[in-house]
């Protein structure tokens, strides 16, 4: 366990060692136990402030961070570009230095392609408090850590030999960023799982994230493969993570995106596909889910689904990250 994480940014899991990530998982499990028993722990971040800057709206992210700060004894302030001078052109340096001088942590959600993560690093460079990614164009580290926590709760800490499948699915409503599948392939390959990424042609991930996944798999002695067959990806899987993302490496223009997406309406997580996986396999999704498109109700609400446990674990992981970096040892 590495307890000297005070002041460390959490923009991507790639910036944290496996030992540091294990520490966050252990602390999250302890805080979850305390939460379950009604054991107060509001002394950890008492009178401390987190500024939450959202370029996009959210349900789970805002509420889990804000609730987590309250349970740790602190206060979270919700910000948007329009509600700050960012909307009038204030740069990352000025924003970071001012917010860092007022409070104890900054969290940013910015999924603008080729902008989001760079903007977070820019703020972090100038702020003297830890910065947390609440999702960007490259990574969704808090979601991936909550997913890993959920998997370990079901299968134990030793995940070697487990097959983790992340598969693209059809969804009609809007183009989701690449950050969730990218965060998953980069993280799960570090923790002993054999990772299969499945998607139709045109829905590729950012090359550098795939390079990271391959490097982690080689270092961990695990497998990382990419296939274009959803059925093959589900065969003998222990974890079936099925969600939509956009063809962002090709285009983000609405009309060609819709045309590409509509060619693959059969990419859905249904009972037939879940039956291809192992009997004890679990179904995962970060939410929100386009019901009837990404997955059927029978899967989403079925006995193999752990989506609500995933959502709850966002709270506990984020509390652990904040406690370690905002209230921990110097």
Coordinates of C-alpha atoms in Angstrom, one line a residue:
X1 CA 0.0 0.0 0.0
X2 CA 1.3 3.4 -1.0
X3 CA -0.2 6.0 1.4
X4 CA 1.8 9.0 0.2
X5 CA -0.6 10.2 -2.5
X6 CA -1.4 13.7 -1.1
X7 CA -1.7 16.2 -3.8
X8 CA -1.4 13.7 -6.7
X9 CA -3.6 14.3 -9.8
X10 CA -5.9 11.6 -11.1
X11 CA -6.3 12.4 -14.7
X12 CA -5.7 8.9 -16.1
X13 CA -4.9 5.5 -14.5
X14 CA -1.8 5.5 -16.7
X15 CA -0.2 8.1 -14.3
X16 CA -0.7 5.9 -11.3
X17 CA 1.3 2.7 -10.5
X18 CA -0.4 -0.5 -9.9
X19 CA 0.5 -0.3 -6.2
X20 CA -1.1 3.2 -6.1
X21 CA -4.3 1.9 -7.8
X22 CA -4.4 -1.0 -5.4
X23 CA -4.3 1.4 -2.5
X24 CA -7.3 3.3 -3.9
X25 CA -9.2 0.0 -4.3
X26 CA -8.4 -1.0 -0.7
X27 CA -9.5 2.4 0.7
X28 CA -12.7 2.3 -1.4
X29 CA -13.6 -1.1 0.0
X30 CA -13.0 0.2 3.6
X31 CA -15.1 3.3 2.9
X32 CA -17.9 1.2 1.4
X33 CA -17.9 -1.0 4.5
X34 CA -18.2 2.1 6.7
X35 CA -21.0 3.4 4.5
X36 CA -22.9 0.1 4.7
X37 CA -22.8 0.2 8.6
X38 CA -23.7 3.9 8.9
X39 CA -20.3 4.6 10.3
X40 CA -19.6 8.3 9.9
X41 CA -16.3 9.4 8.3
X42 CA -16.9 13.0 7.8
X43 CA -13.7 14.0 9.6
X44 CA -11.5 13.0 6.6
X45 CA -12.1 16.1 4.4
X46 CA -13.9 18.3 6.9
X47 CA -14.1 22.0 5.8
X48 CA -12.4 21.2 2.5
X49 CA -13.8 22.2 -0.9
X50 CA -13.9 20.5 -4.3
X51 CA -14.6 22.6 -7.5
X52 CA -16.4 20.5 -10.1
X53 CA -16.2 21.9 -13.6
X54 CA -18.6 20.4 -16.1
X55 CA -18.4 21.0 -19.8
X56 CA -21.1 18.2 -20.3
X57 CA -24.0 17.3 -18.1
X58 CA -24.1 14.2 -16.0
X59 CA -26.1 12.1 -13.5
X60 CA -23.8 9.6 -11.8
X61 CA -20.6 11.7 -12.0
X62 CA -21.9 14.9 -10.4
X63 CA -24.0 13.2 -7.8
X64 CA -21.3 10.7 -6.8
X65 CA -18.6 13.3 -6.4
X66 CA -20.9 15.8 -4.6
X67 CA -22.3 13.1 -2.3
X68 CA -18.9 11.8 -1.7
X69 CA -17.6 15.1 -0.6
X70 CA -20.5 15.5 1.8
X71 CA -19.9 12.1 3.3
X72 CA -16.2 12.9 3.8
X73 CA -17.2 16.2 5.6
X74 CA -16.3 18.6 2.7
X75 CA -18.2 20.7 0.2
X76 CA -18.5 20.4 -3.6
X77 CA -19.3 23.4 -5.8
X78 CA -20.8 22.8 -9.3
X79 CA -19.4 24.9 -12.1
X80 CA -19.9 25.2 -15.8
X81 CA -18.1 27.3 -18.4
X82 CA -21.2 29.5 -18.8
X83 CA -21.4 30.0 -15.0
X84 CA -17.7 31.1 -14.9
X85 CA -15.4 33.3 -16.9
X86 CA -14.3 30.3 -18.8
X87 CA -17.2 31.0 -21.1
X88 CA -15.8 34.4 -21.7
X89 CA -12.4 33.1 -22.6
X90 CA -10.5 32.8 -19.3
X91 CA -7.6 30.4 -19.8
X92 CA -6.7 27.2 -17.9
X93 CA -3.8 28.8 -16.0
X94 CA -6.0 31.6 -14.5
X95 CA -8.8 29.2 -13.7
X96 CA -6.5 26.7 -12.1
X97 CA -4.5 29.1 -10.1
X98 CA -7.5 30.9 -8.7
X99 CA -9.6 27.8 -7.8
X100 CA -6.5 26.1 -6.4
X101 CA -5.9 29.1 -4.1
X102 CA -9.5 28.9 -2.8
X103 CA -10.0 25.2 -2.2
X104 CA -8.5 21.8 -2.0
X105 CA -9.3 20.0 -5.2
X106 CA -10.6 20.5 -8.8
X107 CA -12.5 18.0 -10.9
X108 CA -13.2 18.5 -14.6
X109 CA -15.4 16.7 -17.1
X110 CA -14.5 17.7 -20.6
X111 CA -15.0 15.2 -23.5
X112 CA -14.2 17.6 -26.4
X113 CA -12.1 15.5 -28.8
X114 CA -8.4 16.4 -28.8
X115 CA -9.1 19.1 -26.2
X116 CA -10.5 17.5 -23.0
X117 CA -7.6 15.7 -21.4
X118 CA -5.1 18.3 -22.6
X119 CA -7.2 21.0 -20.9
X120 CA -7.2 19.0 -17.7
X121 CA -3.4 18.7 -17.7
X122 CA -3.1 22.4 -18.4
X123 CA -5.2 23.3 -15.4
X124 CA -3.3 20.7 -13.3
X125 CA 0.0 22.3 -14.3
X126 CA -1.0 25.6 -12.7
X127 CA -3.1 24.5 -9.8
X128 CA -1.5 23.6 -6.5
X129 CA -4.3 21.1 -5.6
X130 CA -5.1 17.7 -7.1
X131 CA -7.1 17.5 -10.2
X132 CA -9.5 14.7 -10.9
X133 CA -10.8 13.7 -14.3
X134 CA -14.5 13.2 -14.3
X135 CA -14.2 12.0 -17.9
X136 CA -12.4 13.4 -20.9
X137 CA -11.9 12.5 -24.6
X138 CA -9.2 9.9 -23.7
X139 CA -10.0 8.3 -20.4
X140 CA -12.8 7.9 -17.8
X141 CA -10.5 6.7 -14.9
X142 CA -13.1 6.9 -12.1
X143 CA -15.5 4.7 -14.1
X144 CA -12.9 2.2 -15.0
X145 CA -11.8 2.0 -11.3
X146 CA -15.4 1.5 -10.2
X147 CA -15.7 -1.2 -12.8
X148 CA -12.6 -3.0 -11.6
X149 CA -13.8 -2.7 -8.0
X150 CA -17.1 -4.4 -9.1
X151 CA -15.3 -7.2 -10.9
X152 CA -13.1 -7.9 -7.9
X153 CA -16.1 -8.0 -5.6
X154 CA -17.6 -10.7 -7.8
X155 CA -14.5 -12.7 -8.8
X156 CA -11.9 -11.9 -6.2
X157 CA -8.7 -10.0 -6.4
X158 CA -6.9 -12.6 -8.5
X159 CA -8.3 -12.1 -12.0
X160 CA -5.6 -13.9 -13.9
X161 CA -7.3 -16.0 -16.7
X162 CA -10.6 -14.1 -16.6
X163 CA -11.8 -13.0 -20.0
X164 CA -13.0 -9.4 -20.1
X165 CA -14.9 -8.4 -23.2
X166 CA -15.7 -4.8 -24.1
X167 CA -18.0 -4.7 -27.2
X168 CA -19.4 -1.9 -29.2
X169 CA -23.2 -1.7 -29.4
X170 CA -25.6 0.2 -31.6
X171 CA -27.3 3.2 -30.1
X172 CA -29.4 5.8 -32.0
X173 CA -29.3 8.9 -29.8
X174 CA -25.9 10.5 -29.8
X175 CA -22.2 9.9 -30.4
X176 CA -20.6 8.9 -27.1
X177 CA -16.9 9.5 -26.6
X178 CA -14.2 6.8 -26.7
X179 CA -13.1 7.3 -23.2
X180 CA -14.9 4.4 -21.5
X181 CA -13.7 1.6 -23.8
X182 CA -10.2 3.2 -23.9
X183 CA -10.1 3.4 -20.1
X184 CA -11.1 -0.2 -19.8
X185 CA -8.6 -1.7 -22.2
X186 CA -5.8 0.3 -20.6
X187 CA -6.7 -0.7 -17.0
X188 CA -8.0 -4.3 -17.2
X189 CA -4.9 -5.5 -19.0
X190 CA -2.9 -4.4 -16.0
X191 CA -4.9 -6.5 -13.6
X192 CA -4.5 -10.0 -14.9
X193 CA -7.4 -10.2 -17.3
X194 CA -7.4 -11.3 -21.0
X195 CA -9.1 -8.4 -22.8
X196 CA -11.1 -8.7 -26.0
X197 CA -12.2 -5.5 -27.8
X198 CA -14.9 -6.0 -30.3
X199 CA -16.3 -3.4 -32.8
X200 CA -17.3 -3.0 -36.4
X201 CA -14.8 -1.4 -38.9
X202 CA -14.7 2.4 -38.4
X203 CA -15.2 2.4 -34.6
X204 CA -11.5 2.1 -33.7
X205 CA -10.1 3.6 -30.6
X206 CA -7.2 6.1 -30.4
X207 CA -4.0 4.4 -31.4
X208 CA -2.0 5.4 -28.3
X209 CA -4.5 3.8 -26.0
X210 CA -4.3 0.6 -27.9
X211 CA -0.5 0.7 -27.7
X212 CA -0.8 1.1 -23.9
X213 CA -3.2 -1.9 -23.7
X214 CA -0.8 -4.0 -25.7
X215 CA 2.2 -3.0 -23.6
X216 CA 0.3 -3.7 -20.3
X217 CA -0.8 -7.1 -21.6
X218 CA 2.7 -8.0 -22.5
X219 CA 4.1 -6.8 -19.2
X220 CA 1.3 -8.6 -17.2
X221 CA 1.5 -11.8 -19.3
X222 CA -2.1 -11.4 -20.4
X223 CA -3.8 -11.3 -23.8
X224 CA -5.2 -8.3 -25.7
X225 CA -7.1 -8.9 -28.9
X226 CA -9.3 -6.9 -31.3
X227 CA -12.1 -8.7 -33.2
X228 CA -15.0 -7.6 -35.5
X229 CA -17.3 -10.3 -34.4
X230 CA -19.5 -9.7 -31.3
X231 CA -20.4 -13.4 -30.9
X232 CA -16.8 -14.4 -30.9
X233 CA -16.0 -11.8 -28.3
X234 CA -18.7 -13.1 -26.0
X235 CA -17.7 -16.7 -26.2
X236 CA -16.4 -17.9 -22.8
X237 CA -16.3 -14.4 -21.4
X238 CA -16.4 -13.8 -17.7
X239 CA -17.2 -10.1 -18.0
X240 CA -19.4 -8.8 -20.8
X241 CA -19.2 -5.0 -21.1
X242 CA -21.3 -3.8 -24.0
X243 CA -21.8 -0.2 -24.8
X244 CA -21.9 2.3 -27.6
X245 CA -19.3 4.8 -28.8
X246 CA -18.9 6.9 -31.9
X247 CA -16.7 6.5 -35.0
X248 CA -14.7 9.4 -33.8
X249 CA -11.4 8.3 -35.4
X250 CA -13.3 8.6 -38.8
X251 CA -15.8 11.4 -38.4
X252 CA -18.0 13.3 -35.9
X253 CA -20.3 14.8 -38.6
X254 CA -23.9 13.8 -37.7
X255 CA -25.0 12.4 -41.1
X256 CA -22.1 10.1 -41.9
X257 CA -22.0 9.0 -38.2
X258 CA -25.6 8.0 -38.4
X259 CA -25.1 6.1 -41.6
X260 CA -22.2 4.2 -40.1
X261 CA -24.1 3.4 -36.9
X262 CA -27.2 2.3 -38.7
X263 CA -25.3 -0.4 -40.6
X264 CA -24.8 -2.3 -37.3
X265 CA -28.2 -2.4 -35.6
X266 CA -27.6 -6.1 -34.9
X267 CA -24.8 -5.3 -32.4
X268 CA -26.9 -5.7 -29.3
X269 CA -26.3 -7.5 -26.0
X270 CA -29.2 -9.9 -25.7
X271 CA -29.9 -13.2 -23.9
X272 CA -28.5 -15.2 -26.8
X273 CA -25.2 -13.5 -26.7
X274 CA -25.0 -13.7 -22.9
X275 CA -25.5 -17.4 -23.2
X276 CA -22.3 -17.6 -25.3
X277 CA -20.4 -16.4 -22.2
X278 CA -19.6 -18.4 -19.1
X279 CA -22.6 -19.4 -16.9
X280 CA -21.4 -17.1 -14.1
X281 CA -20.6 -14.2 -16.4
X282 CA -21.7 -10.7 -15.5
X283 CA -23.1 -7.9 -17.7
X284 CA -21.7 -4.5 -17.2
X285 CA -22.4 -1.0 -18.5
X286 CA -21.4 2.5 -17.3
X287 CA -24.9 3.9 -17.9
X288 CA -26.9 5.7 -19.2
X289 CA -28.1 2.7 -21.3
X290 CA -30.2 3.0 -24.5
X291 CA -32.6 0.2 -23.5
X292 CA -33.6 -2.0 -26.4
X293 CA -30.7 -0.9 -28.5
X294 CA -27.5 -1.4 -26.6
X295 CA -29.0 -4.2 -24.6
X296 CA -32.3 -5.9 -24.0
X297 CA -34.3 -5.3 -20.8
X298 CA -33.9 -9.1 -20.0
X299 CA -30.2 -8.6 -19.8
X300 CA -30.1 -5.2 -18.2
X301 CA -32.6 -6.3 -15.4
X302 CA -31.5 -9.9 -15.4
X303 CA -29.5 -11.8 -12.7
X304 CA -26.2 -11.4 -14.5
X305 CA -26.4 -7.6 -14.5
X306 CA -24.2 -5.6 -12.1
X307 CA -24.9 -2.2 -13.5
X308 CA -26.2 -0.7 -10.2
X309 CA -23.3 -2.1 -8.2
X310 CA -21.0 -0.4 -10.7
X311 CA -22.9 2.9 -10.3
X312 CA -22.7 2.7 -6.5
X313 CA -19.0 1.9 -6.6
X314 CA -18.3 5.2 -8.4
X315 CA -19.1 6.8 -5.0
X316 CA -16.7 4.7 -3.1
X317 CA -13.8 4.9 -5.5
X318 CA -14.1 8.6 -5.8
X319 CA -14.2 9.0 -2.1
X320 CA -11.1 7.0 -1.8
X321 CA -9.3 9.0 -4.4
X322 CA -10.3 12.3 -2.8
X323 CA -9.4 11.1 0.7
X324 CA -6.0 9.9 -0.3
X325 CA -5.1 13.0 -2.4
X326 CA -6.9 15.8 -0.6
X327 CA -6.7 14.6 3.0
X328 CA -3.9 12.1 3.2
X329 CA -0.3 12.2 4.3
X330 CA 2.0 14.9 3.0

